[in-house]
Each structure stands twice: as structure tokens, then as C-alpha cells.
PDB file of C-alpha atoms and ligand atoms in Angstrom:
ATOM      1  CA  MET L 344       7.753   2.993  23.781  1.00 93.00           C
ATOM      2  CA  GLU L 345       8.028   6.631  22.659  1.00 92.00           C
ATOM      3  CA  LYS L 346      11.648   6.653  23.799  1.00 96.00           C
ATOM      4  CA  LEU L 347      12.362   3.559  21.728  1.00 98.00           C
ATOM      5  CA  LEU L 348      10.765   5.179  18.657  1.00 98.00           C
ATOM      6  CA  ASP L 349      12.818   8.369  19.155  1.00 98.00           C
ATOM      7  CA  THR L 350      15.981   6.260  19.295  1.00 98.00           C
ATOM      8  CA  LEU L 351      14.975   4.361  16.159  1.00 98.00           C
ATOM      9  CA  ILE L 352      14.424   7.623  14.260  1.00 98.00           C
ATOM     10  CA  GLU L 353      17.790   8.897  15.458  1.00 97.00           C
ATOM     11  CA  ASN L 354      19.606   5.664  14.540  1.00 97.00           C
ATOM     12  CA  ASN L 355      18.074   5.353  11.087  1.00 98.00           C
ATOM     13  CA  LYS L 356      17.760   8.934   9.837  1.00 97.00           C
ATOM     14  CA  VAL L 357      21.219   8.622   8.295  1.00 98.00           C
ATOM     15  CA  TYR L 358      19.923   6.064   5.774  1.00 98.00           C
ATOM     16  CA  THR L 359      17.649   8.662   4.151  1.00 98.00           C
ATOM     17  CA  LYS L 360      20.843  10.007   2.546  1.00 97.00           C
ATOM     18  CA  ASN L 361      21.321   6.750   0.633  1.00 97.00           C
ATOM     19  CA  GLY L 362      18.000   6.936  -1.213  1.00 98.00           C
ATOM     20  CA  LYS L 363      16.199   9.151  -3.708  1.00 98.00           C
ATOM     21  CA  VAL L 364      12.629  10.456  -3.750  1.00 98.00           C
ATOM     22  CA  ALA L 365      10.484   9.144  -6.627  1.00 98.00           C
ATOM     23  CA  SER L 366      10.511  11.473  -9.613  1.00 97.00           C
ATOM     24  CA  TYR L 367       8.810   9.473 -12.381  1.00 97.00           C
ATOM     25  CA  ILE L 368       5.602  11.024 -11.000  1.00 97.00           C
ATOM     26  CA  PRO L 369       6.882  14.637 -11.263  1.00 98.00           C
ATOM     27  CA  GLU L 370       4.908  15.941  -8.267  1.00 97.00           C
ATOM     28  CA  LEU L 371       6.513  13.355  -5.929  1.00 97.00           C
ATOM     29  CA  ALA L 372       9.948  14.856  -6.588  1.00 98.00           C
ATOM     30  CA  LYS L 373       8.953  17.726  -4.251  1.00 97.00           C
ATOM     31  CA  ALA L 374       9.043  15.453  -1.160  1.00 97.00           C
ATOM     32  CA  LYS L 375      11.573  16.153   1.624  1.00 97.00           C
ATOM     33  CA  SER L 376      14.050  13.343   1.170  1.00 97.00           C
ATOM     34  CA  GLU L 377      15.406  13.556   4.745  1.00 98.00           C
ATOM     35  CA  ALA L 378      11.976  13.127   6.387  1.00 98.00           C
ATOM     36  CA  LEU L 379      11.431  10.083   8.611  1.00 98.00           C
ATOM     37  CA  GLY L 380       8.482   9.304  10.861  1.00 98.00           C
ATOM     38  CA  ILE L 381       6.910   6.310  12.567  1.00 98.00           C
ATOM     39  CA  CYS L 382       3.654   5.588  14.336  1.00 98.00           C
ATOM     40  CA  ILE L 383       2.438   2.471  16.156  1.00 98.00           C
ATOM     41  CA  THR L 384      -1.210   1.753  16.960  1.00 98.00           C
ATOM     42  CA  THR L 385      -1.685  -1.136  19.372  1.00 97.00           C
ATOM     43  CA  LEU L 386      -4.805  -3.277  19.403  1.00 97.00           C
ATOM     44  CA  ASP L 387      -5.843  -1.795  22.742  1.00 93.00           C
ATOM     45  CA  GLY L 388      -5.947   1.651  21.152  1.00 88.00           C
ATOM     46  CA  GLU L 389      -2.624   3.134  22.302  1.00 95.00           C
ATOM     47  CA  GLU L 390      -0.811   5.314  19.770  1.00 97.00           C
ATOM     48  CA  TYR L 391       2.939   6.020  19.855  1.00 98.00           C
ATOM     49  CA  CYS L 392       4.651   8.299  17.361  1.00 98.00           C
ATOM     50  CA  SER L 393       8.015   9.850  16.615  1.00 98.00           C
ATOM     51  CA  GLY L 394       9.611  11.955  13.878  1.00 98.00           C
ATOM     52  CA  GLU L 395       7.601  13.347  10.972  1.00 97.00           C
ATOM     53  CA  CYS L 396       4.460  11.404  11.836  1.00 94.00           C
ATOM     54  CA  ASP L 397       2.018  14.229  11.035  1.00 95.00           C
ATOM     55  CA  GLU L 398       3.502  14.887   7.602  1.00 97.00           C
ATOM     56  CA  LYS L 399       1.004  14.085   4.829  1.00 98.00           C
ATOM     57  CA  PHE L 400       2.077  11.943   1.885  1.00 98.00           C
ATOM     58  CA  THR L 401       0.269  10.068  -0.876  1.00 98.00           C
ATOM     59  CA  ILE L 402      -0.172   6.424   0.012  1.00 98.00           C
ATOM     60  CA  GLN L 403       0.463   5.249  -3.582  1.00 98.00           C
ATOM     61  CA  SER L 404       0.779   1.440  -3.643  1.00 98.00           C
ATOM     62  CA  ILE L 405      -0.356   1.103  -0.035  1.00 98.00           C
ATOM     63  CA  SER L 406      -3.815   1.727  -1.512  1.00 98.00           C
ATOM     64  CA  LYS L 407      -3.539  -1.699  -3.188  1.00 98.00           C
ATOM     65  CA  VAL L 408      -4.198  -3.299   0.201  1.00 98.00           C
ATOM     66  CA  ILE L 409      -7.425  -1.310   0.504  1.00 98.00           C
ATOM     67  CA  THR L 410      -8.707  -2.070  -2.997  1.00 98.00           C
ATOM     68  CA  LEU L 411      -7.862  -5.765  -2.612  1.00 98.00           C
ATOM     69  CA  MET L 412     -10.103  -5.902   0.462  1.00 98.00           C
ATOM     70  CA  LEU L 413     -12.974  -4.235  -1.423  1.00 98.00           C
ATOM     71  CA  ALA L 414     -12.541  -6.417  -4.522  1.00 98.00           C
ATOM     72  CA  ILE L 415     -12.707  -9.609  -2.429  1.00 98.00           C
ATOM     73  CA  LEU L 416     -15.732  -8.282  -0.516  1.00 98.00           C
ATOM     74  CA  ASP L 417     -17.519  -7.525  -3.804  1.00 98.00           C
ATOM     75  CA  ASN L 418     -16.588 -10.622  -5.817  1.00 98.00           C
ATOM     76  CA  GLY L 419     -15.410 -13.350  -3.442  1.00 98.00           C
ATOM     77  CA  LYS L 420     -11.839 -14.604  -3.423  1.00 98.00           C
ATOM     78  CA  GLU L 421     -12.281 -17.185  -6.224  1.00 98.00           C
ATOM     79  CA  ASN L 422     -13.465 -14.574  -8.710  1.00 97.00           C
ATOM     80  CA  VAL L 423     -10.717 -12.110  -7.799  1.00 98.00           C
ATOM     81  CA  PHE L 424      -7.956 -14.708  -8.102  1.00 97.00           C
ATOM     82  CA  LYS L 425      -9.290 -15.877 -11.468  1.00 95.00           C
ATOM     83  CA  LYS L 426      -8.310 -12.442 -12.816  1.00 96.00           C
ATOM     84  CA  VAL L 427      -5.206 -11.792 -10.688  1.00 97.00           C
ATOM     85  CA  GLY L 428      -2.718 -14.398  -9.487  1.00 96.00           C
ATOM     86  CA  MET L 429      -1.239 -14.712  -6.001  1.00 96.00           C
ATOM     87  CA  GLU L 430       2.374 -15.473  -6.818  1.00 95.00           C
ATOM     88  CA  PRO L 431       5.354 -13.252  -5.978  1.00 95.00           C
ATOM     89  CA  THR L 432       7.509 -11.626  -8.620  1.00 91.00           C
ATOM     90  CA  ALA L 433      11.209 -11.128  -9.056  1.00 90.00           C
ATOM     91  CA  ASP L 434      10.557  -8.154 -11.338  1.00 92.00           C
ATOM     92  CA  ALA L 435       9.930  -4.462 -10.657  1.00 92.00           C
ATOM     93  CA  PHE L 436       6.522  -3.217  -9.498  1.00 94.00           C
ATOM     94  CA  ASN L 437       5.714  -1.723 -12.911  1.00 94.00           C
ATOM     95  CA  SER L 438       7.041  -4.598 -15.021  1.00 95.00           C
ATOM     96  CA  ILE L 439       5.057  -5.665 -18.091  1.00 93.00           C
ATOM     97  CA  ILE L 440       6.942  -8.799 -19.142  1.00 93.00           C
ATOM     98  CA  ASN L 441       4.948 -11.427 -17.250  1.00 91.00           C
ATOM     99  CA  LEU L 442       1.632 -10.244 -18.646  1.00 93.00           C
ATOM    100  CA  GLU L 443       2.535 -11.826 -21.974  1.00 91.00           C
ATOM    101  CA  THR L 444       4.845 -14.675 -21.053  1.00 91.00           C
ATOM    102  CA  LYS L 445       2.957 -16.327 -18.186  1.00 87.00           C
ATOM    103  CA  SER L 446       0.044 -18.655 -18.742  1.00 80.00           C
ATOM    104  CA  PRO L 447      -2.760 -17.994 -17.959  1.00 83.00           C
ATOM    105  CA  GLN L 448      -2.253 -14.426 -19.122  1.00 87.00           C
ATOM    106  CA  ARG L 449      -3.056 -12.471 -15.988  1.00 93.00           C
ATOM    107  CA  PRO L 450      -1.027 -10.304 -13.602  1.00 97.00           C
ATOM    108  CA  LEU L 451       1.056 -12.253 -11.105  1.00 96.00           C
ATOM    109  CA  ASN L 452      -0.386 -10.664  -7.947  1.00 97.00           C
ATOM    110  CA  PRO L 453      -2.526  -7.742  -6.714  1.00 98.00           C
ATOM    111  CA  MET L 454       0.407  -5.763  -5.274  1.00 97.00           C
ATOM    112  CA  ILE L 455       2.259  -5.018  -8.521  1.00 97.00           C
ATOM    113  CA  ASN L 456       0.809  -2.246 -10.710  1.00 98.00           C
ATOM    114  CA  SER L 457      -0.751  -4.541 -13.332  1.00 97.00           C
ATOM    115  CA  GLY L 458      -2.424  -6.645 -10.638  1.00 98.00           C
ATOM    116  CA  ALA L 459      -3.683  -3.601  -8.749  1.00 98.00           C
ATOM    117  CA  ILE L 460      -5.171  -2.078 -11.904  1.00 98.00           C
ATOM    118  CA  ALA L 461      -6.932  -5.392 -12.617  1.00 98.00           C
ATOM    119  CA  THR L 462      -8.093  -5.554  -8.988  1.00 98.00           C
ATOM    120  CA  VAL L 463      -9.640  -2.080  -8.987  1.00 98.00           C
ATOM    121  CA  SER L 464     -11.459  -2.917 -12.230  1.00 98.00           C
ATOM    122  CA  LEU L 465     -13.406  -5.522 -10.217  1.00 98.00           C
ATOM    123  CA  ILE L 466     -14.761  -3.140  -7.578  1.00 98.00           C
ATOM    124  CA  ALA L 467     -18.515  -2.577  -7.784  1.00 96.00           C
ATOM    125  CA  GLY L 468     -20.388   0.694  -7.471  1.00 93.00           C
ATOM    126  CA  GLY L 469     -21.250   2.129 -10.886  1.00 93.00           C
ATOM    127  CA  ASP L 470     -19.093   4.580 -12.809  1.00 96.00           C
ATOM    128  CA  GLY L 471     -15.506   5.485 -11.938  1.00 97.00           C
ATOM    129  CA  ASP L 472     -16.479   8.412  -9.723  1.00 98.00           C
ATOM    130  CA  LYS L 473     -18.853   6.271  -7.667  1.00 98.00           C
ATOM    131  CA  ILE L 474     -16.298   3.477  -7.354  1.00 98.00           C
ATOM    132  CA  PHE L 475     -13.682   5.924  -6.142  1.00 98.00           C
ATOM    133  CA  GLU L 476     -16.178   7.394  -3.646  1.00 98.00           C
ATOM    134  CA  ARG L 477     -16.552   3.894  -2.188  1.00 98.00           C
ATOM    135  CA  ILE L 478     -12.783   3.464  -1.958  1.00 98.00           C
ATOM    136  CA  LEU L 479     -12.459   6.842  -0.233  1.00 98.00           C
ATOM    137  CA  LYS L 480     -15.320   6.116   2.183  1.00 98.00           C
ATOM    138  CA  PHE L 481     -13.809   2.739   3.087  1.00 98.00           C
ATOM    139  CA  THR L 482     -10.373   4.354   3.555  1.00 98.00           C
ATOM    140  CA  ARG L 483     -11.872   6.943   5.907  1.00 98.00           C
ATOM    141  CA  LYS L 484     -13.497   4.151   7.904  1.00 98.00           C
ATOM    142  CA  ILE L 485     -10.383   1.985   8.289  1.00 98.00           C
ATOM    143  CA  THR L 486      -8.173   4.957   9.132  1.00 98.00           C
ATOM    144  CA  GLY L 487     -10.781   6.337  11.545  1.00 97.00           C
ATOM    145  CA  ASN L 488     -10.133   9.648   9.780  1.00 98.00           C
ATOM    146  CA  PRO L 489     -13.106  11.357   8.073  1.00 98.00           C
ATOM    147  CA  ASP L 490     -10.797  14.007   6.577  1.00 98.00           C
ATOM    148  CA  ILE L 491      -8.863  11.655   4.307  1.00 98.00           C
ATOM    149  CA  ASN L 492      -8.845  12.946   0.746  1.00 98.00           C
ATOM    150  CA  ILE L 493      -6.755  12.918  -2.389  1.00 98.00           C
ATOM    151  CA  ASN L 494      -3.867  15.175  -3.288  1.00 98.00           C
ATOM    152  CA  GLU L 495      -5.138  16.681  -6.549  1.00 98.00           C
ATOM    153  CA  ASP L 496      -1.681  17.742  -7.752  1.00 98.00           C
ATOM    154  CA  VAL L 497      -0.220  14.256  -7.367  1.00 98.00           C
ATOM    155  CA  TYR L 498      -3.306  12.719  -8.982  1.00 98.00           C
ATOM    156  CA  LYS L 499      -3.053  15.016 -12.016  1.00 98.00           C
ATOM    157  CA  SER L 500       0.705  14.572 -12.203  1.00 98.00           C
ATOM    158  CA  GLU L 501       0.377  10.788 -12.448  1.00 98.00           C
ATOM    159  CA  LYS L 502      -2.646  10.948 -14.757  1.00 98.00           C
ATOM    160  CA  ASN L 503      -0.599  13.102 -17.152  1.00 98.00           C
ATOM    161  CA  THR L 504       2.512  10.941 -17.080  1.00 98.00           C
ATOM    162  CA  GLY L 505       1.403   7.389 -16.177  1.00 98.00           C
ATOM    163  CA  HIS L 506       2.080   5.915 -19.589  1.00 97.00           C
ATOM    164  CA  ARG L 507       3.566   2.683 -18.250  1.00 97.00           C
ATOM    165  CA  ASN L 508       0.373   2.026 -16.304  1.00 98.00           C
ATOM    166  CA  ARG L 509      -1.624   2.836 -19.440  1.00 98.00           C
ATOM    167  CA  ALA L 510       0.428   0.258 -21.349  1.00 98.00           C
ATOM    168  CA  LEU L 511      -0.237  -2.357 -18.648  1.00 97.00           C
ATOM    169  CA  ALA L 512      -3.959  -1.607 -18.618  1.00 98.00           C
ATOM    170  CA  TYR L 513      -4.414  -1.656 -22.412  1.00 98.00           C
ATOM    171  CA  PHE L 514      -2.456  -4.895 -22.602  1.00 97.00           C
ATOM    172  CA  MET L 515      -4.794  -6.396 -19.993  1.00 97.00           C
ATOM    173  CA  LYS L 516      -7.797  -5.143 -21.945  1.00 97.00           C
ATOM    174  CA  SER L 517      -6.453  -6.998 -24.993  1.00 96.00           C
ATOM    175  CA  THR L 518      -6.224 -10.264 -23.050  1.00 95.00           C
ATOM    176  CA  GLY L 519      -9.639  -9.902 -21.392  1.00 95.00           C
ATOM    177  CA  VAL L 520      -8.349  -9.360 -17.836  1.00 96.00           C
ATOM    178  CA  ILE L 521      -9.901  -5.883 -17.840  1.00 97.00           C
ATOM    179  CA  GLU L 522     -13.481  -5.875 -19.016  1.00 95.00           C
ATOM    180  CA  GLY L 523     -14.468  -2.257 -18.383  1.00 93.00           C
ATOM    181  CA  GLU L 524     -13.415   1.024 -19.966  1.00 97.00           C
ATOM    182  CA  VAL L 525      -9.640   1.292 -19.622  1.00 98.00           C
ATOM    183  CA  GLU L 526      -9.318   5.054 -19.053  1.00 98.00           C
ATOM    184  CA  GLU L 527     -12.047   4.946 -16.410  1.00 98.00           C
ATOM    185  CA  VAL L 528     -10.283   2.108 -14.546  1.00 98.00           C
ATOM    186  CA  LEU L 529      -6.980   3.993 -14.754  1.00 98.00           C
ATOM    187  CA  ASP L 530      -8.566   7.170 -13.453  1.00 98.00           C
ATOM    188  CA  VAL L 531      -9.759   5.329 -10.336  1.00 98.00           C
ATOM    189  CA  TYR L 532      -6.313   3.737  -9.953  1.00 98.00           C
ATOM    190  CA  PHE L 533      -4.523   7.117 -10.193  1.00 98.00           C
ATOM    191  CA  LYS L 534      -6.931   8.548  -7.611  1.00 98.00           C
ATOM    192  CA  GLN L 535      -6.492   5.665  -5.148  1.00 98.00           C
ATOM    193  CA  CYS L 536      -2.708   6.152  -5.376  1.00 98.00           C
ATOM    194  CA  ALA L 537      -3.101   9.889  -4.659  1.00 98.00           C
ATOM    195  CA  ILE L 538      -5.022   9.329  -1.396  1.00 98.00           C
ATOM    196  CA  GLU L 539      -3.185  11.332   1.216  1.00 98.00           C
ATOM    197  CA  GLY L 540      -2.542  10.328   4.806  1.00 98.00           C
ATOM    198  CA  THR L 541       0.029  10.294   7.595  1.00 98.00           C
ATOM    199  CA  CYS L 542       1.941   7.567   9.428  1.00 98.00           C
ATOM    200  CA  LYS L 543      -0.891   7.582  11.970  1.00 97.00           C
ATOM    201  CA  ASP L 544      -3.484   6.857   9.296  1.00 98.00           C
ATOM    202  CA  ILE L 545      -1.609   3.938   7.785  1.00 98.00           C
ATOM    203  CA  ALA L 546      -0.740   2.557  11.237  1.00 98.00           C
ATOM    204  CA  ARG L 547      -4.478   2.372  11.925  1.00 98.00           C
ATOM    205  CA  VAL L 548      -5.094   0.427   8.701  1.00 98.00           C
ATOM    206  CA  GLY L 549      -2.308  -1.913   9.849  1.00 98.00           C
ATOM    207  CA  ALA L 550      -4.040  -2.290  13.207  1.00 98.00           C
ATOM    208  CA  VAL L 551      -7.325  -3.256  11.510  1.00 98.00           C
ATOM    209  CA  LEU L 552      -5.528  -5.970   9.543  1.00 98.00           C
ATOM    210  CA  ALA L 553      -3.626  -7.065  12.661  1.00 98.00           C
ATOM    211  CA  ASN L 554      -6.987  -7.301  14.434  1.00 98.00           C
ATOM    212  CA  ASN L 555      -8.388  -9.617  11.717  1.00 98.00           C
ATOM    213  CA  GLY L 556     -10.706  -7.049  10.164  1.00 98.00           C
ATOM    214  CA  VAL L 557     -12.150  -5.398  13.289  1.00 98.00           C
ATOM    215  CA  LEU L 558     -11.598  -1.674  14.031  1.00 98.00           C
ATOM    216  CA  PRO L 559      -9.654  -1.791  17.328  1.00 97.00           C
ATOM    217  CA  TRP L 560     -11.035   1.595  18.432  1.00 96.00           C
ATOM    218  CA  ASN L 561     -14.745   0.624  18.414  1.00 96.00           C
ATOM    219  CA  GLY L 562     -15.010  -3.131  17.834  1.00 97.00           C
ATOM    220  CA  GLU L 563     -16.765  -2.769  14.442  1.00 98.00           C
ATOM    221  CA  ARG L 564     -16.022  -5.531  11.946  1.00 98.00           C
ATOM    222  CA  VAL L 565     -15.273  -4.040   8.509  1.00 98.00           C
ATOM    223  CA  VAL L 566     -14.089  -7.169   6.666  1.00 98.00           C
ATOM    224  CA  PRO L 567     -14.376 -10.873   7.492  1.00 98.00           C
ATOM    225  CA  ALA L 568     -11.288 -12.418   9.115  1.00 98.00           C
ATOM    226  CA  TYR L 569     -10.513 -14.480   5.995  1.00 98.00           C
ATOM    227  CA  VAL L 570     -10.150 -11.276   3.923  1.00 98.00           C
ATOM    228  CA  ALA L 571      -7.679  -9.786   6.430  1.00 98.00           C
ATOM    229  CA  ARG L 572      -5.780 -13.094   6.438  1.00 98.00           C
ATOM    230  CA  ILE L 573      -5.487 -13.234   2.626  1.00 98.00           C
ATOM    231  CA  VAL L 574      -4.362  -9.596   2.459  1.00 98.00           C
ATOM    232  CA  LYS L 575      -1.699 -10.073   5.160  1.00 98.00           C
ATOM    233  CA  THR L 576      -0.426 -13.220   3.466  1.00 98.00           C
ATOM    234  CA  ILE L 577      -0.099 -11.472   0.108  1.00 98.00           C
ATOM    235  CA  MET L 578       1.622  -8.551   1.852  1.00 98.00           C
ATOM    236  CA  VAL L 579       4.271 -10.999   3.130  1.00 98.00           C
ATOM    237  CA  THR L 580       4.863 -12.659  -0.234  1.00 97.00           C
ATOM    238  CA  CYS L 581       4.358  -9.676  -2.576  1.00 97.00           C
ATOM    239  CA  GLY L 582       3.949  -6.417  -0.596  1.00 97.00           C
ATOM    240  CA  MET L 583       7.546  -5.243  -1.018  1.00 96.00           C
ATOM    241  CA  TYR L 584       7.763  -6.473  -4.626  1.00 93.00           C
ATOM    242  CA  ASP L 585      11.106  -8.052  -5.513  1.00 94.00           C
ATOM    243  CA  ALA L 586      12.325  -7.269  -1.966  1.00 96.00           C
ATOM    244  CA  SER L 587       9.554  -9.306  -0.303  1.00 97.00           C
ATOM    245  CA  GLY L 588      11.849 -12.242   0.529  1.00 97.00           C
ATOM    246  CA  ASP L 589      14.452  -9.927   2.028  1.00 97.00           C
ATOM    247  CA  THR L 590      11.727  -8.196   4.068  1.00 98.00           C
ATOM    248  CA  ALA L 591      10.327 -11.525   5.304  1.00 98.00           C
ATOM    249  CA  VAL L 592      13.762 -12.641   6.493  1.00 98.00           C
ATOM    250  CA  LYS L 593      14.912  -9.346   8.028  1.00 98.00           C
ATOM    251  CA  ILE L 594      11.618  -7.892   9.302  1.00 98.00           C
ATOM    252  CA  GLY L 595       9.198 -10.839   9.316  1.00 98.00           C
ATOM    253  CA  ILE L 596       6.014  -8.723   9.316  1.00 98.00           C
ATOM    254  CA  PRO L 597       3.382  -8.320   6.561  1.00 98.00           C
ATOM    255  CA  CYS L 598       4.333  -4.988   4.911  1.00 98.00           C
ATOM    256  CA  LYS L 599       3.165  -2.856   1.987  1.00 98.00           C
ATOM    257  CA  SER L 600       5.180   0.011   0.605  1.00 98.00           C
ATOM    258  CA  GLY L 601       4.361   2.982  -1.617  1.00 98.00           C
ATOM    259  CA  VAL L 602       6.563   5.269  -3.701  1.00 98.00           C
ATOM    260  CA  GLY L 603       5.297   8.217  -1.650  1.00 98.00           C
ATOM    261  CA  GLY L 604       7.597   6.831   1.060  1.00 98.00           C
ATOM    262  CA  GLY L 605       5.059   5.076   3.249  1.00 98.00           C
ATOM    263  CA  ILE L 606       5.210   1.537   4.579  1.00 98.00           C
ATOM    264  CA  LEU L 607       2.206  -0.042   6.252  1.00 98.00           C
ATOM    265  CA  ALA L 608       2.925  -3.028   8.510  1.00 98.00           C
ATOM    266  CA  ALA L 609       0.508  -5.292  10.379  1.00 98.00           C
ATOM    267  CA  VAL L 610       1.771  -7.402  13.277  1.00 98.00           C
ATOM    268  CA  PRO L 611      -0.944 -10.030  13.806  1.00 98.00           C
ATOM    269  CA  MET L 612      -2.805  -9.605  17.115  1.00 98.00           C
ATOM    270  CA  ARG L 613      -0.329  -6.955  18.277  1.00 98.00           C
ATOM    271  CA  MET L 614      -0.160  -3.679  16.350  1.00 98.00           C
ATOM    272  CA  GLY L 615      -0.256  -1.668  13.146  1.00 98.00           C
ATOM    273  CA  ILE L 616       2.805   0.319  12.144  1.00 98.00           C
ATOM    274  CA  GLY L 617       3.044   3.268   9.752  1.00 98.00           C
ATOM    275  CA  VAL L 618       6.400   4.517   8.542  1.00 98.00           C
ATOM    276  CA  PHE L 619       7.149   7.501   6.312  1.00 98.00           C
ATOM    277  CA  GLY L 620      10.485   8.190   4.634  1.00 98.00           C
ATOM    278  CA  PRO L 621      10.282   9.365   1.007  1.00 98.00           C
ATOM    279  CA  ALA L 622      13.905   8.564   0.100  1.00 98.00           C
ATOM    280  CA  LEU L 623      13.563   5.228  -1.715  1.00 98.00           C
ATOM    281  CA  ASP L 624      15.878   2.342  -2.519  1.00 97.00           C
ATOM    282  CA  ILE L 625      16.246   1.012  -6.066  1.00 96.00           C
ATOM    283  CA  LYS L 626      13.238  -1.287  -5.638  1.00 94.00           C
ATOM    284  CA  GLY L 627      10.948   1.650  -4.762  1.00 95.00           C
ATOM    285  CA  ASN L 628      10.717   0.980  -1.012  1.00 97.00           C
ATOM    286  CA  SER L 629      11.503   3.593   1.675  1.00 98.00           C
ATOM    287  CA  ILE L 630      15.213   3.067   2.350  1.00 98.00           C
ATOM    288  CA  ALA L 631      15.218   4.283   5.966  1.00 98.00           C
ATOM    289  CA  GLY L 632      11.697   2.921   6.504  1.00 98.00           C
ATOM    290  CA  VAL L 633      12.910  -0.620   5.842  1.00 98.00           C
ATOM    291  CA  LYS L 634      15.855  -0.099   8.223  1.00 98.00           C
ATOM    292  CA  ILE L 635      13.677   1.281  11.003  1.00 98.00           C
ATOM    293  CA  LEU L 636      11.242  -1.646  10.697  1.00 98.00           C
ATOM    294  CA  GLU L 637      14.143  -4.074  10.832  1.00 98.00           C
ATOM    295  CA  GLU L 638      15.406  -2.561  14.089  1.00 98.00           C
ATOM    296  CA  LEU L 639      11.905  -2.284  15.578  1.00 98.00           C
ATOM    297  CA  SER L 640      11.154  -5.912  14.739  1.00 98.00           C
ATOM    298  CA  LYS L 641      14.333  -7.034  16.521  1.00 98.00           C
ATOM    299  CA  GLU L 642      13.746  -4.801  19.560  1.00 98.00           C
ATOM    300  CA  LEU L 643      10.141  -5.923  20.118  1.00 98.00           C
ATOM    301  CA  ASP L 644      10.504  -9.443  18.720  1.00 98.00           C
ATOM    302  CA  LEU L 645       7.791  -8.844  16.113  1.00 98.00           C
ATOM    303  CA  SER L 646       8.681 -11.407  13.436  1.00 98.00           C
ATOM    304  CA  ILE L 647       5.802 -13.785  12.770  1.00 98.00           C
ATOM    305  CA  PHE L 648       8.213 -16.518  11.748  1.00 97.00           C
TER     306      PHE L 648
HETATM  307  O1  LIG Q1847       1.432   3.250 -10.271  1.00 55.25           O
HETATM  308  C1  LIG Q1847       2.456   3.740  -9.811  1.00 55.25           C
HETATM  309  O2  LIG Q1847       3.554   3.630 -10.353  1.00 55.25           O
HETATM  310  C2  LIG Q1847       2.343   4.496  -8.502  1.00 55.25           C
HETATM  311  N1  LIG Q1847       1.121   5.239  -8.458  1.00 55.25           N
HETATM  312  C3  LIG Q1847       2.393   3.538  -7.346  1.00 55.25           C
HETATM  313  C4  LIG Q1847       3.620   2.653  -7.336  1.00 55.25           C
HETATM  314  C5  LIG Q1847       4.139   2.353  -6.003  1.00 55.25           C
HETATM  315  O3  LIG Q1847       3.788   2.975  -5.031  1.00 55.25           O
HETATM  316  C6  LIG Q1847       5.200   1.320  -5.920  1.00 55.25           C
HETATM  317  N2  LIG Q1847       5.641   1.163  -4.561  1.00 55.25           N
HETATM  318  N3  LIG Q1847       6.606   1.119  -3.950  1.00 55.25           N
END
């Protein structure tokens, strides 16, 4: 397996040249655009890695998978999907247009920014700091990594410049989707996006989802199977934004990307995969990461379809 992963890194490294690191969050512009790493965690606890798999990056939108699990645990699926839809979008991840034009007026799904901000507003636990503590604690549990933390510089960078997200959140406050204090909700959202991890960490989250909500390394159930199933389904239809259809056809695995360059993938009953390649395509997905997953899926026959 390690040999296969080395070959995949070698074959796909060239694609990093075709993408650009995110710069709308100024701190992310410092990423090494040529980096590429992959890690696989199987359900029987084996771990295989290649490339820059120990490089830390902020998980950004991959955190939306984590907060969706917590929001469903806290509220039940009916209450979550009253506030946030479950339909894919053909627009960019930070688009605002559907918030006004669609009826009922709610974000299309929990994977786009508007939907993720609405989702985190539903998480229980008290004030923003306490809610974020819960998110962090849960992230540490499902990565099996007690050292997970946030990158303060990236957090501050997005908090200072995240005006599009502010616009989305205030719009949702005006339509009643967000009930709490907008700046407090946004602060938690900016922090969840700045959680830092490696390919290994996100591969383990993928393995938990692949294992229907049970930590493969100790058999502990962290979410009911129906929660893992909903999250994986929404990853297939919405996880790669307006490239989700393309991903389903070419890769065929539930995936969630982040503008930090990570992609989390969960192959049901087989493995979790974490990929890191900060050079992004125009839709905000890791350009070489998508290519490497495509080749891996073909090699190991991983498509669920
Ligand atoms: O809210 C944002 O714009 C970022 N913190 C996260 C966006 C993101 O990761 C989109 N993914 N590809």
C-alpha cells in the first residue's frame, strides 16, 4: 500500500502547479503550493502515509462535517434540517444569492458557508467559548489526537477579513435562520475553520464515518449510525460544492474539502482518507488532491456506486 501511495504522490504532484493557494484569508497565502500528502486509515487500524502527511494545515470547511454531527446530536435531524436544507448547489461555497431567492428562506445545505454558519448556531453548550470547547473536544476524540488545537494566526486573519461570511450571517439573522448573537456565532465558525490537523488526523475522522460512527481504534461509538449515514450522504451530494457531481462520477466516495488544501474522504466499511495539497482549483478544492483521489479510487476500486 505504501508503495502505491508513493506512486500516486509522484504521478500527481505535477498538478499542484495548475492551482493556487487560497489568499482571500491572507494567512492562507503562506501555504506551500507544491505540497502534497496522503494518509489512509483502515478500519482495522492500519495507517499508510506518503508525501507531506505530517504537515499541519487548517481544516477550514472540513470542520463542517464535525459541526453537522454535533448539531444533529444536539437537536435531532428534523430540527437541523428545518433551519438548513439538504440540497446541492451549483453556486460557489460562499454564494449569497440563494438565501434570498429560494423558498423557504434558508441555506441550501450544511456544507456551503451559509449552511455551516447556520448549523454551528444550533450547537448547544452555553456561550461561544463553551460551544467551541465542545467542538474542539469532539474533534480531539474523533481524530484520536488530544493535541488538536486552532491556528491563532489563521483564526485572526479570517476574523479580520471574513466580511462575506458576516454578510451571510447577518442576512440569516434577518430571516430568522440564526436566532443567537451573530458575532458570537461567527466567532465560533472562524475558530472551527482554523482547527489545525494533518492528513493523518482527517483520515481518522474519515475512518470514524466509514465505520458508521464507531472509533475504529477502540470500538467506542461517538455518534449513532444514522448520523454518520446522513453526513456521508451530504458529503456525496454537497461536500465538494459545485464540483460534487464531478467528484461523485470520477471518485465515487463521500468527500469534504477545505480551502486549507485538505480533503477528507470516507469509504464506507473500508477506510478513511486524508489528502493535503493547498494549491486549489477554481472551485476551492485541492487540485492535486482531487486527482490523487481519482487515481486511488480506480486503483483500489473504491467507488460506492
Ligand atoms: O468560510 C470560509 O470561507 C473558510 N473559512 C472556509 C471555506 C472553505 O474551506 C471552502 N472549501 N473548499
